Coordinates of C-alpha atoms in Angstrom, one line a residue:
M21 CA 0.0 0.0 0.0
L22 CA 2.8 2.5 0.9
E23 CA 4.6 1.6 -2.3
S24 CA 1.8 3.0 -4.4
Y25 CA 2.1 6.4 -2.7
L26 CA 5.8 6.7 -2.1
R27 CA 7.6 4.6 -4.7
S28 CA 7.6 7.2 -7.5
H29 CA 9.3 9.8 -5.4
Y30 CA 11.7 7.3 -3.7
Q31 CA 12.5 5.7 -7.1
K32 CA 13.4 9.0 -8.7
Y33 CA 15.8 10.2 -6.0
F34 CA 17.3 7.0 -4.6
V35 CA 17.1 4.2 -7.1
D36 CA 17.1 5.4 -10.7
N37 CA 20.5 7.1 -10.6
V38 CA 22.1 4.3 -8.7
A39 CA 20.7 1.8 -11.3
K40 CA 22.3 3.7 -14.1
Y41 CA 25.6 3.4 -12.5
V42 CA 25.3 -0.2 -11.4
A43 CA 24.1 -1.2 -14.9
K44 CA 27.8 -0.8 -16.1
Y45 CA 29.0 -3.5 -13.7
A46 CA 26.2 -5.9 -12.7
T47 CA 23.2 -7.8 -14.1
P48 CA 19.8 -7.7 -12.4
N49 CA 20.1 -11.4 -11.4
Q50 CA 23.4 -10.7 -9.7
I51 CA 21.7 -7.9 -7.7
T52 CA 18.9 -10.3 -6.8
L53 CA 21.4 -12.9 -5.6
L54 CA 23.2 -10.2 -3.6
S55 CA 19.8 -9.2 -2.1
L56 CA 19.2 -12.9 -1.2
C57 CA 22.6 -13.2 0.5
T58 CA 22.1 -10.0 2.4
G59 CA 18.7 -11.1 3.6
V60 CA 19.8 -14.5 4.7
C61 CA 22.5 -12.8 6.9
I62 CA 19.6 -11.4 8.9
L63 CA 19.2 -14.8 10.5
P64 CA 22.7 -15.2 12.0
A65 CA 22.7 -11.5 13.0
L66 CA 19.6 -12.0 15.1
I67 CA 20.7 -15.4 16.5
F68 CA 23.7 -13.5 17.9
H69 CA 21.4 -10.7 19.2
Q70 CA 22.8 -8.1 16.8
R71 CA 19.4 -6.5 16.3
W72 CA 20.6 -3.2 14.8
I73 CA 22.7 -5.1 12.3
G74 CA 19.6 -7.1 11.4
V75 CA 17.7 -3.9 10.8
I76 CA 20.4 -2.5 8.5
L77 CA 20.6 -5.8 6.6
L78 CA 16.8 -5.7 6.3
I79 CA 16.9 -2.2 4.8
L80 CA 19.7 -3.1 2.5
T81 CA 18.0 -6.3 1.1
G82 CA 14.8 -4.3 0.6
Y83 CA 16.7 -1.6 -1.3
L84 CA 18.5 -4.2 -3.5
D85 CA 15.2 -5.8 -4.2
M86 CA 14.0 -2.5 -5.7
L87 CA 17.3 -2.0 -7.5
D88 CA 17.2 -5.3 -9.4
G89 CA 13.8 -4.7 -11.0
T90 CA 14.8 -1.1 -11.9
L91 CA 18.0 -2.5 -13.5
A92 CA 16.1 -5.1 -15.5
R93 CA 13.8 -2.5 -16.9
L94 CA 16.7 -0.1 -17.6
R95 CA 18.6 -2.7 -19.5
S96 CA 15.5 -4.2 -21.1
C97 CA 16.4 -7.6 -19.9
S98 CA 13.4 -8.7 -17.8
S99 CA 13.1 -12.4 -17.9
E100 CA 11.0 -15.3 -16.5
V101 CA 14.2 -16.6 -14.7
G102 CA 14.7 -13.2 -13.2
A103 CA 11.1 -13.0 -12.0
M104 CA 11.4 -16.5 -10.5
L105 CA 14.6 -15.6 -8.7
D106 CA 13.1 -12.4 -7.4
I107 CA 10.0 -14.1 -6.0
L108 CA 12.0 -16.9 -4.5
S109 CA 14.5 -14.5 -3.0
D110 CA 11.7 -12.5 -1.3
R111 CA 10.3 -15.5 0.4
V112 CA 13.7 -16.8 1.6
V113 CA 14.5 -13.4 3.1
E114 CA 11.1 -13.2 4.8
A115 CA 11.6 -16.7 6.2
A116 CA 15.1 -15.8 7.5
A117 CA 13.8 -12.6 9.2
I118 CA 10.9 -14.5 10.9
M119 CA 13.2 -17.3 12.1
G120 CA 15.7 -14.7 13.3
L121 CA 12.9 -13.0 15.2
Y122 CA 12.2 -16.2 17.1
F123 CA 15.8 -16.2 18.4
V124 CA 15.4 -12.6 19.5
N125 CA 12.3 -13.6 21.4
P126 CA 12.8 -17.2 22.6
M127 CA 10.6 -16.6 25.6
Y128 CA 7.5 -16.3 23.4
P129 CA 5.7 -19.3 21.9
G130 CA 7.0 -20.5 18.5
F131 CA 3.4 -20.4 17.5
L132 CA 3.8 -16.7 16.7
S133 CA 6.5 -17.4 14.1
L134 CA 4.4 -20.2 12.6
L135 CA 1.4 -17.8 12.5
M136 CA 3.4 -15.2 10.6
L137 CA 4.8 -17.8 8.2
S138 CA 1.3 -19.3 7.6
S139 CA -0.1 -15.8 6.9
I140 CA 2.6 -15.1 4.4
L141 CA 2.2 -18.5 2.7
I142 CA -1.5 -17.9 2.2
C143 CA -1.0 -14.3 1.1
I144 CA 1.6 -15.1 -1.5
T145 CA -0.5 -18.0 -2.8
S146 CA -3.4 -15.5 -3.3
F147 CA -0.9 -13.1 -4.9
L148 CA 0.4 -15.7 -7.4
V149 CA -3.0 -17.1 -8.3
V150 CA -4.5 -13.7 -9.0
G151 CA -1.4 -12.7 -10.9
I152 CA -1.6 -15.9 -13.1
F153 CA -5.3 -15.3 -14.0
T154 CA -5.2 -11.5 -14.5
Q155 CA -4.1 -9.9 -17.7
N156 CA -0.8 -8.1 -17.2
N157 CA -0.6 -4.5 -18.4
T158 CA 2.3 -3.4 -16.3
Q159 CA 6.1 -3.2 -16.7
K160 CA 6.6 -6.2 -14.4
S161 CA 6.9 -9.8 -15.5
F162 CA 3.3 -10.6 -14.4
Y163 CA 0.4 -8.8 -12.7
Y164 CA 1.2 -7.6 -9.2
S165 CA -2.1 -7.2 -7.4
P166 CA -1.9 -4.5 -4.7
G167 CA -2.8 -5.1 -1.1
L168 CA -2.9 -3.6 2.4
I169 CA 0.3 -5.4 3.5
E170 CA 3.0 -5.5 0.9
R171 CA 6.8 -5.8 1.2
A172 CA 7.3 -2.3 2.5
E173 CA 4.8 -2.8 5.3
A174 CA 6.1 -6.2 6.1
F175 CA 9.6 -4.9 6.5
I176 CA 8.4 -2.1 8.8
F177 CA 6.8 -4.7 11.0
F178 CA 9.9 -6.8 11.0
A179 CA 12.1 -3.8 11.8
A180 CA 9.8 -2.8 14.7
M181 CA 9.9 -6.4 16.1
M182 CA 13.7 -6.2 16.0
I183 CA 13.9 -2.8 17.6
F184 CA 11.2 -3.4 20.2
P185 CA 11.4 -7.1 21.2
S186 CA 9.0 -6.6 24.1
L187 CA 6.2 -5.7 21.6
Y188 CA 6.9 -8.8 19.5
P189 CA 3.7 -10.7 20.5
V190 CA 1.4 -7.8 19.7
L191 CA 3.2 -6.9 16.5
A192 CA 3.3 -10.6 15.3
I193 CA -0.4 -11.1 15.9
L194 CA -1.3 -7.8 14.3
F195 CA 0.9 -8.5 11.3
S196 CA -0.6 -11.9 10.8
I197 CA -4.2 -10.6 11.0
L198 CA -3.4 -7.8 8.5
V199 CA -1.7 -10.3 6.1
F200 CA -4.6 -12.7 6.3
Y201 CA -6.9 -9.8 5.6
T202 CA -4.8 -8.8 2.6
A203 CA -5.1 -12.3 1.1
A204 CA -8.9 -12.5 1.7
D205 CA -9.4 -9.0 0.3
R206 CA -7.3 -9.8 -2.8
I207 CA -9.3 -13.0 -3.5
H208 CA -12.6 -11.2 -2.9
Q209 CA -11.7 -8.4 -5.4
F210 CA -10.6 -11.0 -7.9
V211 CA -13.8 -13.1 -7.6
F212 CA -15.9 -9.9 -7.8
S213 CA -14.2 -8.7 -10.9
K214 CA -14.6 -12.0 -12.6
K215 CA -18.3 -12.1 -11.7
L216 CA -18.8 -8.5 -13.0
F217 CA -16.9 -9.4 -16.2
N218 CA -19.0 -12.5 -16.8
F219 CA -22.2 -10.6 -16.1
S220 CA -21.2 -7.9 -18.6
R221 CA -20.5 -10.6 -21.2
R222 CA -23.9 -12.2 -20.7
K223 CA -25.6 -8.8 -20.9
A224 CA -23.8 -8.0 -24.1

């Protein structure tokens, strides 16, 4: 949700110029793999209770995730392999962050980590299913359906859980509820749009 309001301004000042420079030295897939490695390092950082390093790595992997897509569009080399790597990298990073948060807060039930992982699993399934069956008119490899909780919001939650470990239970439950809502709302909008489309066809 935040991305739709802030991305154009952030992109212009902090991503586009960097992408033009990086394009001389790296491919989009290399940046994706760098983002993946950076994100995976969140787990050991949190295991050793280096919470601020975890936050920095989280911000860095998020930035690299934006940079790889911009680089692909700049070099006109978007590919199905790149899209696959990007989606896979995102999920691995999210899993690493959530597992790391468990080690930051071992006194709380592991159920909270499972709840967050389950909500992400269901939400990404709804995202992929809607993307597959929706015509793509965007610059991305397939249709990215918007939602209340997207990657920016998820990273804000993760960072808050790292910085304020005492709030972990409340933030974990709130995050899961909002992610479940995002999945349900996405499916509802998709089904409603298909019913409306089919009704219009019958009427015509």
